[in-house]
Coordinates of C-alpha atoms in Angstrom, one line a residue:
Chain A
M1 CA 2.9 -63.5 -9.4
T2 CA 4.9 -60.4 -10.4
T3 CA 4.6 -57.1 -8.1
A4 CA 3.9 -53.8 -9.2
I5 CA 4.3 -51.9 -6.0
T6 CA 6.5 -53.3 -3.2
I7 CA 7.0 -51.5 0.2
R8 CA 9.4 -52.5 2.7
G9 CA 9.8 -50.9 6.4
L10 CA 7.9 -47.6 5.3
E11 CA 7.9 -45.1 8.2
K12 CA 6.8 -41.4 7.8
S13 CA 6.1 -38.8 10.8
L14 CA 4.2 -35.7 9.8
G15 CA 3.4 -33.7 12.9
N16 CA 1.5 -35.9 15.2
F17 CA 0.4 -38.5 12.6
H18 CA 2.8 -41.4 12.0
L19 CA 2.6 -43.6 9.2
S20 CA 3.8 -47.3 9.5
I21 CA 3.7 -50.2 6.7
P22 CA 6.1 -52.7 7.5
S23 CA 5.5 -54.7 4.3
L24 CA 3.2 -54.5 1.4
D25 CA 3.1 -56.2 -2.2
I26 CA 0.7 -55.0 -4.9
P27 CA 0.3 -57.8 -7.7
E28 CA 0.7 -56.7 -11.2
G29 CA -2.4 -56.6 -13.5
Y30 CA -5.1 -56.3 -10.9
V31 CA -7.1 -53.5 -9.0
T32 CA -6.0 -53.0 -5.5
G33 CA -8.2 -50.9 -3.1
F34 CA -6.7 -48.9 -0.6
I35 CA -9.4 -48.3 2.1
G36 CA -9.2 -46.1 5.1
E37 CA -10.9 -43.4 6.9
N38 CA -10.2 -39.6 6.2
G39 CA -6.6 -38.9 7.9
A40 CA -5.8 -42.8 8.0
G41 CA -2.5 -42.3 5.9
K42 CA -3.7 -43.2 2.3
T43 CA -2.7 -39.8 0.8
T44 CA 0.5 -39.6 2.6
T45 CA 1.4 -43.4 1.3
I46 CA 0.5 -42.4 -2.2
K47 CA 2.5 -39.0 -2.2
L48 CA 5.5 -41.2 -0.8
M49 CA 5.1 -43.5 -3.9
M50 CA 4.9 -40.5 -6.2
N51 CA 8.2 -38.9 -4.4
G52 CA 6.1 -35.8 -3.2
L53 CA 7.0 -36.8 0.1
F54 CA 10.4 -38.5 1.6
A55 CA 10.0 -41.6 3.8
D56 CA 12.0 -41.1 7.0
A57 CA 12.8 -45.1 6.8
G58 CA 12.1 -47.8 4.4
K59 CA 11.7 -48.2 0.7
I60 CA 9.1 -48.2 -2.2
S61 CA 9.6 -49.6 -5.6
L62 CA 7.1 -49.1 -8.4
L63 CA 7.5 -51.3 -11.4
G64 CA 10.7 -52.3 -9.9
A65 CA 12.3 -48.9 -9.8
D66 CA 13.2 -47.1 -6.4
S67 CA 10.6 -44.3 -6.0
R68 CA 13.3 -42.1 -4.8
Q69 CA 15.9 -42.7 -7.5
K70 CA 17.3 -39.4 -9.2
N71 CA 16.0 -40.6 -12.6
Q72 CA 12.3 -40.5 -12.6
S73 CA 12.0 -41.8 -16.1
F74 CA 10.3 -44.8 -14.8
K75 CA 7.3 -42.6 -14.4
Q76 CA 6.7 -42.7 -18.1
E77 CA 5.0 -46.0 -17.3
I78 CA 3.0 -44.6 -14.3
A79 CA -0.1 -42.3 -14.2
Y80 CA -1.3 -40.5 -11.3
V81 CA -4.6 -39.1 -10.7
G82 CA -4.4 -37.2 -7.4
D83 CA -6.9 -35.8 -5.0
R84 CA -6.0 -32.4 -6.6
S85 CA -4.9 -32.2 -10.2
G86 CA -2.3 -29.2 -9.9
F87 CA -3.4 -27.9 -13.2
L88 CA -3.7 -24.1 -13.9
A89 CA -7.5 -23.3 -13.5
Q90 CA -7.2 -20.5 -16.3
A91 CA -5.9 -22.9 -18.9
T92 CA -8.2 -24.6 -21.4
L93 CA -8.0 -28.4 -21.6
N94 CA -6.4 -28.1 -24.9
Q95 CA -3.5 -26.0 -23.3
L96 CA -3.3 -28.6 -20.5
Q97 CA -3.1 -31.7 -22.7
A98 CA -0.3 -29.6 -24.6
M99 CA 1.7 -29.3 -21.5
Y100 CA 1.1 -32.9 -20.2
R101 CA 1.9 -34.7 -23.5
S102 CA 5.3 -33.4 -24.1
F103 CA 6.5 -35.4 -20.9
F104 CA 5.7 -38.7 -22.3
T105 CA 7.3 -40.7 -25.1
R106 CA 4.3 -42.9 -25.7
W107 CA 1.4 -40.2 -25.6
D108 CA -1.2 -41.6 -27.8
Q109 CA -3.1 -38.3 -29.1
E110 CA -6.0 -40.6 -31.0
R111 CA -6.4 -42.4 -27.5
F112 CA -7.0 -38.8 -25.8
Q113 CA -9.2 -37.5 -28.4
K114 CA -11.4 -40.8 -28.0
L115 CA -11.7 -40.5 -24.2
A116 CA -12.3 -37.1 -24.3
G117 CA -15.0 -37.4 -26.8
H118 CA -16.6 -40.2 -24.9
F119 CA -17.0 -37.8 -22.1
D120 CA -18.1 -34.9 -24.1
L121 CA -15.3 -32.7 -22.7
N122 CA -15.1 -29.3 -24.5
L123 CA -11.2 -29.0 -25.2
K124 CA -11.6 -25.5 -25.4
K125 CA -13.0 -24.7 -22.1
P126 CA -11.0 -23.5 -19.3
F127 CA -10.4 -26.2 -16.5
K128 CA -12.0 -23.9 -14.0
N129 CA -15.5 -24.1 -15.9
L130 CA -15.6 -27.8 -15.5
S131 CA -17.4 -29.3 -12.7
S132 CA -15.3 -31.1 -10.3
G133 CA -16.3 -34.3 -11.9
Q134 CA -15.5 -33.4 -15.3
Q135 CA -12.1 -32.1 -13.8
K136 CA -11.4 -35.7 -12.5
I137 CA -12.4 -37.3 -15.6
F138 CA -10.2 -34.9 -17.8
S139 CA -7.4 -36.0 -15.2
L140 CA -8.2 -39.5 -16.1
C141 CA -8.3 -39.1 -19.8
L142 CA -4.8 -37.6 -19.4
A143 CA -3.6 -40.3 -17.4
L144 CA -4.6 -43.1 -19.6
A145 CA -3.6 -41.4 -22.9
H146 CA 0.0 -42.5 -22.4
H147 CA -0.7 -46.1 -21.8
P148 CA 0.4 -46.7 -18.4
R149 CA 1.3 -50.0 -16.9
L150 CA 0.4 -48.8 -13.4
L151 CA -2.3 -46.2 -12.3
L152 CA -2.0 -44.5 -9.0
M153 CA -5.4 -42.8 -7.8
D154 CA -6.1 -41.1 -4.6
E155 CA -9.7 -40.5 -3.9
P156 CA -10.5 -40.4 -7.6
T157 CA -14.4 -40.9 -7.0
A158 CA -14.9 -38.5 -3.9
N159 CA -17.3 -35.8 -5.0
L160 CA -18.5 -37.5 -8.1
D161 CA -22.2 -37.7 -8.8
P162 CA -23.5 -41.5 -9.2
L163 CA -23.6 -41.5 -13.0
I164 CA -20.1 -39.7 -13.6
R165 CA -19.0 -42.3 -10.8
Q166 CA -20.3 -45.3 -12.8
E167 CA -18.7 -44.0 -16.0
F168 CA -15.4 -43.7 -14.3
L169 CA -15.6 -47.1 -13.0
H170 CA -16.8 -48.3 -16.4
I171 CA -13.5 -46.9 -18.1
L172 CA -11.3 -48.5 -15.3
R173 CA -12.8 -51.9 -16.1
Q174 CA -12.1 -51.3 -19.6
E175 CA -8.6 -50.4 -19.2
L176 CA -8.1 -53.7 -16.9
E177 CA -9.5 -55.7 -19.7
Q178 CA -7.8 -54.2 -22.8
E179 CA -4.7 -53.0 -21.5
G180 CA -3.8 -55.1 -18.4
I181 CA -2.9 -52.1 -16.4
T182 CA -2.3 -52.3 -12.5
I183 CA -4.6 -50.1 -10.8
F184 CA -4.0 -48.8 -7.1
F185 CA -6.8 -47.0 -6.0
S186 CA -7.3 -45.1 -2.5
S187 CA -10.8 -44.6 -1.3
H188 CA -13.0 -44.1 1.5
I189 CA -16.1 -44.8 -0.7
T190 CA -15.9 -48.6 -0.3
S191 CA -19.0 -49.3 -2.6
D192 CA -17.0 -48.5 -5.5
L193 CA -14.3 -50.9 -4.5
D194 CA -16.9 -53.6 -3.9
K195 CA -17.5 -53.2 -7.7
I196 CA -14.0 -53.2 -9.0
A197 CA -11.4 -54.2 -6.4
D198 CA -9.6 -57.7 -6.8
Y199 CA -7.3 -57.0 -3.7
V200 CA -8.0 -54.6 -0.8
F201 CA -5.4 -53.2 1.9
F202 CA -7.0 -51.5 5.0
I203 CA -5.3 -48.9 6.6
H204 CA -6.2 -47.3 9.9
K205 CA -4.4 -44.6 11.8
G206 CA -1.3 -45.0 9.8
K207 CA -1.0 -48.7 10.4
P208 CA -2.4 -51.7 8.0
M209 CA -5.5 -53.1 9.8
M210 CA -4.4 -56.7 8.1
D211 CA -2.5 -58.2 5.4
L212 CA -3.2 -57.3 1.7
A213 CA -6.4 -59.8 1.1
A214 CA -8.0 -61.0 -2.0
K215 CA -11.3 -59.5 -2.0
D216 CA -13.3 -62.5 -2.7
Q217 CA -11.5 -64.7 -0.3
L218 CA -12.1 -61.8 2.3
M219 CA -15.8 -62.0 1.6
D220 CA -15.9 -65.9 1.8
D221 CA -14.1 -65.7 5.1
H222 CA -16.2 -63.0 6.6
R223 CA -19.9 -63.1 7.6
L224 CA -22.2 -60.7 9.3
V225 CA -23.7 -62.9 12.1
K226 CA -27.2 -62.0 13.6
G227 CA -29.0 -63.7 16.1
D228 CA -30.6 -63.8 19.6
S229 CA -27.7 -62.8 22.2
R230 CA -28.8 -65.5 24.5
S231 CA -27.8 -68.4 22.1
L232 CA -24.3 -67.1 21.7
T233 CA -21.7 -69.1 23.7
A234 CA -18.4 -67.6 24.8
A235 CA -16.6 -70.0 22.1
C236 CA -18.9 -68.3 19.8
R237 CA -18.2 -64.7 21.1
S238 CA -14.5 -65.4 20.8
L239 CA -14.8 -65.6 17.0
L240 CA -16.8 -62.5 16.8
L241 CA -15.6 -59.1 16.2
N242 CA -17.8 -55.7 17.3
I243 CA -20.7 -57.4 19.0
Q244 CA -23.7 -54.9 18.9
D245 CA -26.4 -56.1 21.2
N246 CA -29.8 -54.4 21.0
G247 CA -33.4 -55.2 22.1
F248 CA -34.0 -57.6 19.1
G249 CA -30.6 -59.5 19.4
F250 CA -26.9 -59.1 18.2
T251 CA -24.9 -58.3 15.3
G252 CA -21.5 -59.2 14.9
L253 CA -18.6 -59.8 12.3
T254 CA -16.8 -63.2 12.0
A255 CA -13.5 -63.2 10.2
D256 CA -13.7 -67.2 10.1
F257 CA -17.0 -68.1 8.8
P258 CA -16.5 -71.9 8.3
A259 CA -15.2 -72.2 12.0
F260 CA -17.9 -70.0 13.3
R261 CA -20.5 -72.2 11.4
A262 CA -19.2 -75.2 12.7
L263 CA -19.4 -74.3 16.3
A264 CA -22.7 -72.5 16.1
G265 CA -24.6 -74.5 13.7
D266 CA -27.5 -72.7 11.4
G267 CA -29.4 -71.1 14.3
F268 CA -28.0 -67.6 13.3
A269 CA -28.5 -65.4 10.2
Y270 CA -25.6 -65.2 8.0
D271 CA -25.1 -62.3 5.9
L272 CA -22.6 -61.5 3.3
P273 CA -20.6 -58.5 4.3
T274 CA -19.7 -55.1 2.1
L275 CA -16.0 -54.0 2.3
E276 CA -17.7 -51.1 4.3
D277 CA -19.1 -53.8 6.9
V278 CA -15.7 -55.5 7.1
F279 CA -13.7 -52.1 7.5
I280 CA -16.1 -50.5 10.1
N281 CA -16.5 -53.6 12.0
Y282 CA -12.6 -53.9 12.3
I283 CA -12.2 -50.5 13.4
R284 CA -15.1 -50.7 16.0
G285 CA -13.5 -54.0 17.0
E286 CA -10.2 -52.6 17.7
R287 CA -11.8 -49.6 19.6
E288 CA -13.3 -52.1 22.1
Chain B
M1 CA 11.3 -33.9 -25.6
N2 CA 14.0 -33.2 -22.8
A3 CA 12.0 -33.0 -19.6
I4 CA 13.5 -29.5 -18.6
L5 CA 12.3 -28.1 -22.0
S6 CA 8.9 -29.7 -21.5
L7 CA 8.6 -27.9 -18.3
V8 CA 9.6 -24.7 -19.8
K9 CA 7.2 -25.0 -22.5
S10 CA 4.7 -25.6 -20.1
D11 CA 5.6 -22.4 -18.1
Y12 CA 5.0 -20.5 -21.4
I13 CA 1.7 -22.2 -22.1
K14 CA 0.7 -21.2 -18.7
L15 CA 1.6 -17.5 -19.3
L16 CA -0.3 -17.6 -22.5
A17 CA -3.4 -18.9 -20.6
L18 CA -2.7 -16.1 -18.0
K19 CA -3.3 -13.7 -21.1
R20 CA -4.6 -10.6 -19.1
T21 CA -1.5 -10.4 -17.2
L22 CA 0.7 -11.4 -20.1
L23 CA -1.0 -8.3 -22.0
L24 CA -1.0 -6.0 -19.3
F25 CA 2.5 -6.4 -18.0
G26 CA 4.1 -7.0 -21.4
L27 CA 2.5 -3.7 -22.8
A28 CA 3.8 -2.0 -19.5
S29 CA 7.2 -3.1 -20.1
L30 CA 7.2 -1.8 -24.0
V31 CA 5.8 1.5 -23.0
F32 CA 8.9 2.0 -20.5
S33 CA 11.1 0.8 -23.1
V34 CA 10.8 3.9 -25.2
M35 CA 11.8 6.1 -22.2
S36 CA 15.5 6.3 -21.8
V37 CA 15.6 6.8 -18.1
R38 CA 13.0 4.0 -17.2
F39 CA 14.2 1.1 -19.4
T40 CA 15.6 -1.1 -16.5
A41 CA 12.6 -0.6 -14.5
G42 CA 10.3 -1.8 -17.5
V43 CA 12.6 -4.9 -17.6
I44 CA 12.0 -5.6 -13.9
I45 CA 8.4 -4.8 -14.0
G46 CA 7.9 -7.6 -16.7
V47 CA 10.2 -10.1 -15.3
Y48 CA 8.5 -9.5 -11.7
A49 CA 5.1 -9.6 -13.1
L50 CA 5.5 -12.4 -15.6
V51 CA 7.7 -15.0 -13.4
L52 CA 6.3 -14.5 -10.5
T53 CA 2.5 -14.7 -11.6
V54 CA 3.3 -17.9 -13.0
I55 CA 5.1 -19.2 -9.6
S56 CA 2.2 -17.9 -7.8
Y57 CA -0.7 -19.4 -9.7
D58 CA 1.3 -22.6 -9.5
Q59 CA 1.3 -22.4 -5.9
A60 CA -2.5 -21.5 -5.8
S61 CA -3.3 -24.4 -7.9
A62 CA -1.0 -26.9 -6.0
V63 CA 1.0 -27.4 -8.9
H64 CA 3.1 -30.4 -7.0
H65 CA 0.3 -32.7 -8.0
F66 CA 0.9 -32.0 -11.3
Y67 CA 4.6 -32.5 -10.7
C68 CA 4.3 -35.8 -8.9
A69 CA 2.8 -37.2 -12.0
L70 CA 5.3 -36.2 -14.4
P71 CA 8.6 -38.3 -15.1
V72 CA 10.6 -35.2 -13.7
N73 CA 13.0 -34.8 -10.4
R74 CA 13.5 -31.6 -8.3
S75 CA 16.3 -30.7 -9.9
Q76 CA 14.6 -30.5 -13.5
I77 CA 11.7 -28.7 -12.0
Y78 CA 14.4 -26.0 -10.3
N79 CA 16.6 -26.0 -13.5
A80 CA 13.3 -25.4 -15.7
R81 CA 12.4 -22.6 -13.7
Y82 CA 15.7 -20.4 -14.0
L83 CA 15.5 -21.6 -17.9
F84 CA 12.0 -20.0 -18.0
G85 CA 13.0 -16.7 -15.9
F86 CA 16.1 -16.2 -17.9
S87 CA 14.8 -16.9 -21.5
L88 CA 11.6 -14.6 -20.7
L89 CA 14.3 -12.0 -19.5
L90 CA 16.1 -12.4 -22.8
L91 CA 12.7 -12.1 -24.7
L92 CA 11.5 -9.3 -23.0
S93 CA 14.7 -7.3 -23.1
T94 CA 15.0 -8.0 -27.0
A95 CA 11.5 -6.9 -27.3
M96 CA 11.8 -3.6 -25.6
G97 CA 15.1 -2.9 -27.3
F98 CA 13.4 -3.4 -30.7
V99 CA 10.5 -1.3 -29.6
A100 CA 12.8 1.4 -28.5
W101 CA 14.6 1.1 -31.8
L102 CA 11.4 1.2 -33.8
S103 CA 10.0 4.2 -32.1
S104 CA 13.2 6.2 -32.8
F105 CA 11.5 6.4 -36.6
F106 CA 8.6 8.1 -35.4
T107 CA 9.7 10.2 -32.3
P108 CA 12.9 12.0 -31.4
P109 CA 14.7 9.0 -30.3
A110 CA 15.2 8.6 -26.4
F111 CA 18.4 6.9 -26.8
S112 CA 21.7 7.1 -29.2
A113 CA 22.5 3.6 -30.6
G114 CA 25.1 3.0 -28.0
G115 CA 22.9 4.5 -25.2
L116 CA 20.2 1.8 -26.3
M117 CA 22.9 -1.0 -26.1
I118 CA 23.9 0.1 -22.7
N119 CA 20.5 0.3 -21.4
I120 CA 19.8 -3.3 -22.7
C121 CA 22.6 -4.4 -21.1
I122 CA 21.9 -2.6 -17.7
G123 CA 18.3 -4.2 -18.1
I124 CA 19.5 -7.7 -18.5
A125 CA 22.0 -7.4 -15.7
A126 CA 19.4 -6.1 -13.3
G127 CA 17.3 -8.8 -14.3
V128 CA 19.6 -11.5 -13.9
L129 CA 20.6 -10.0 -10.6
Y130 CA 16.7 -9.8 -9.5
L131 CA 16.0 -13.3 -11.0
S132 CA 18.9 -14.7 -8.9
L133 CA 17.7 -13.5 -5.7
M134 CA 13.9 -13.8 -6.4
L135 CA 14.0 -17.6 -8.1
P136 CA 15.5 -19.6 -5.3
L137 CA 13.6 -17.6 -2.7
N138 CA 10.1 -18.2 -4.2
L139 CA 10.9 -21.9 -5.3
C140 CA 12.3 -22.6 -1.7
L141 CA 9.8 -20.9 0.6
G142 CA 7.0 -20.7 -1.5
T143 CA 5.5 -17.3 -2.8
Q144 CA 3.5 -17.0 0.4
K145 CA 6.4 -17.0 2.9
A146 CA 8.7 -15.2 0.5
R147 CA 6.2 -12.2 -0.1
L148 CA 7.9 -9.7 2.2
F149 CA 11.4 -10.7 0.3
N150 CA 9.4 -10.1 -2.7
I151 CA 8.0 -6.8 -2.1
I152 CA 11.6 -5.5 -0.9
L153 CA 13.3 -6.8 -3.9
Y154 CA 10.8 -5.2 -6.2
I155 CA 10.7 -2.0 -4.8
A156 CA 14.5 -1.9 -4.4
F157 CA 15.0 -3.0 -8.1
F158 CA 12.1 -0.5 -9.5
I159 CA 13.0 2.3 -7.5
V160 CA 16.7 2.1 -8.5
G161 CA 15.4 1.4 -12.2
V162 CA 13.2 4.6 -12.4
N163 CA 14.8 7.2 -10.3
H164 CA 18.6 6.6 -10.7
S165 CA 19.1 5.4 -14.2
D166 CA 21.7 8.0 -14.6
F167 CA 23.3 6.5 -11.7
L168 CA 23.3 3.2 -13.4
L169 CA 24.7 4.5 -16.4
K170 CA 27.6 6.3 -14.4
I171 CA 28.0 2.8 -13.0
A172 CA 27.9 0.9 -16.3
L173 CA 30.6 3.4 -17.8
F174 CA 32.7 2.8 -15.0
L175 CA 32.5 -0.7 -15.3
S176 CA 33.0 -0.7 -18.9
R177 CA 36.3 0.7 -18.3
L178 CA 37.5 -2.4 -16.0
P179 CA 38.5 -5.6 -17.1
F180 CA 35.5 -7.8 -18.3
L181 CA 35.9 -10.8 -16.0
L182 CA 36.6 -8.5 -13.1
V183 CA 32.8 -7.3 -13.8
L184 CA 31.4 -10.6 -14.7
L185 CA 33.1 -12.9 -11.9
P186 CA 31.2 -11.1 -8.7
V187 CA 27.8 -11.1 -10.6
L188 CA 28.3 -14.8 -11.6
L189 CA 29.6 -15.7 -8.1
L190 CA 26.5 -14.5 -6.7
L191 CA 24.2 -16.0 -9.1
F192 CA 25.8 -19.4 -8.8
L193 CA 26.0 -19.2 -5.0
F194 CA 22.3 -18.5 -4.6
Y195 CA 21.4 -21.3 -7.5
F196 CA 23.3 -23.8 -5.8
L197 CA 22.3 -23.1 -2.3
G198 CA 18.5 -23.1 -3.7
L199 CA 19.1 -26.3 -5.5
T200 CA 20.4 -28.1 -2.5
I201 CA 17.3 -27.0 -0.4
Y202 CA 14.9 -27.5 -3.1
N203 CA 16.2 -31.1 -3.6
K204 CA 15.2 -31.7 -0.2
K205 CA 11.7 -29.8 -0.2
E206 CA 8.8 -32.2 0.2
F207 CA 5.5 -31.1 -1.8
K208 CA 3.1 -30.4 1.0
E209 CA -0.2 -28.4 0.3
E210 CA 1.5 -25.3 1.3
S211 CA 4.4 -25.7 -1.3

């Protein structure tokens, strides 16, 4: 499997915050969700990838090119949708696309018009008159109009209403099917990644919580276990993360469902977790 | 298109988008162009307002997010800002000179033909000097941190431009008698010194939210 993003020994300090990612390989042609709470280091990692910040140590490669190299022309094949666009608010959408397109040799005006038309974007409107959802959609239209191989997005669906969010995810799915692009997508809204991600990478307080995992495998391995606390043996407890006892019984997450079931049998209820369940239980488990 | 030219093009598009600023200060400069003693001040007003407006609005809109998305490096961003500033200075001085020449057909001329050329040269020289100080300061520190320097620089250049044009003319006449290189070299030295110092700092600058 070829990799779109490679990280080795990445270290970065910003005030009291320290980011440390020893190793990460993001496969090409898939959607990878980058999950973490606010302040976990998602934006810092993406800014390091896009050469906005400089690493204290380590190396990041994007599509085989060193992200720090002087010649940044490899970004012709990369699109970035940040948490902020950086666009001049007073400029019209037509003016912004005129600015943007002249940098990209593979700019496809027809494709841009089609995407903008799909979302009913009025290109004569100033950027500041768009809702925050429309602004994100416009950024996505620009990003996709130069046929990128890799799309990096930082919290793209934050502040979007559910309808626009669905449309946004629909376009991403289409891109994946038609163009086969790699999508690296940071978010703390895990329900979006439940729908679209092939791989997930969890980050917490600047450190990876686990290795990059295939989402389906992760879901197969994990189960939310519920039942009577009195039936829970010490061996079973050792296979559970974040056991929450209440008056009606307990809830916990197991990361090794087959082993737990073999040990505990069918005396408990086993629910398929969401990515949010996995993420929250790991964080709470770590705190305990 | 070359990345630097694309960046310069995007700066001019931003200026067009900020049409009120462009109209207000563009017109103010043109009004100053027909007043012989205030020609240099007109150039400084135009360059200060138009270049700094684009830099300030960029900072307010966190333009570094836009730069991160583009296939450009920091040197290209820095060089493009210089090219934008100096090309604007040339355009503005040329337009002001043209308006001054045109106005001489309708009103008693404020300049002789030679006087107009000297005024344009002084305006360009003052603009070059102003930009070579203002650009690296604002690009490296950001407009918020550089605001005090901006005020001092603007007031100094504006006051000299408005009130002491006779003084500037005397300097220009004195300098015109010296060998050309002797005049040009110190100005170029200052320009390149600030340019390379600023470039070295800007290449190491991280794009944080206040950048």
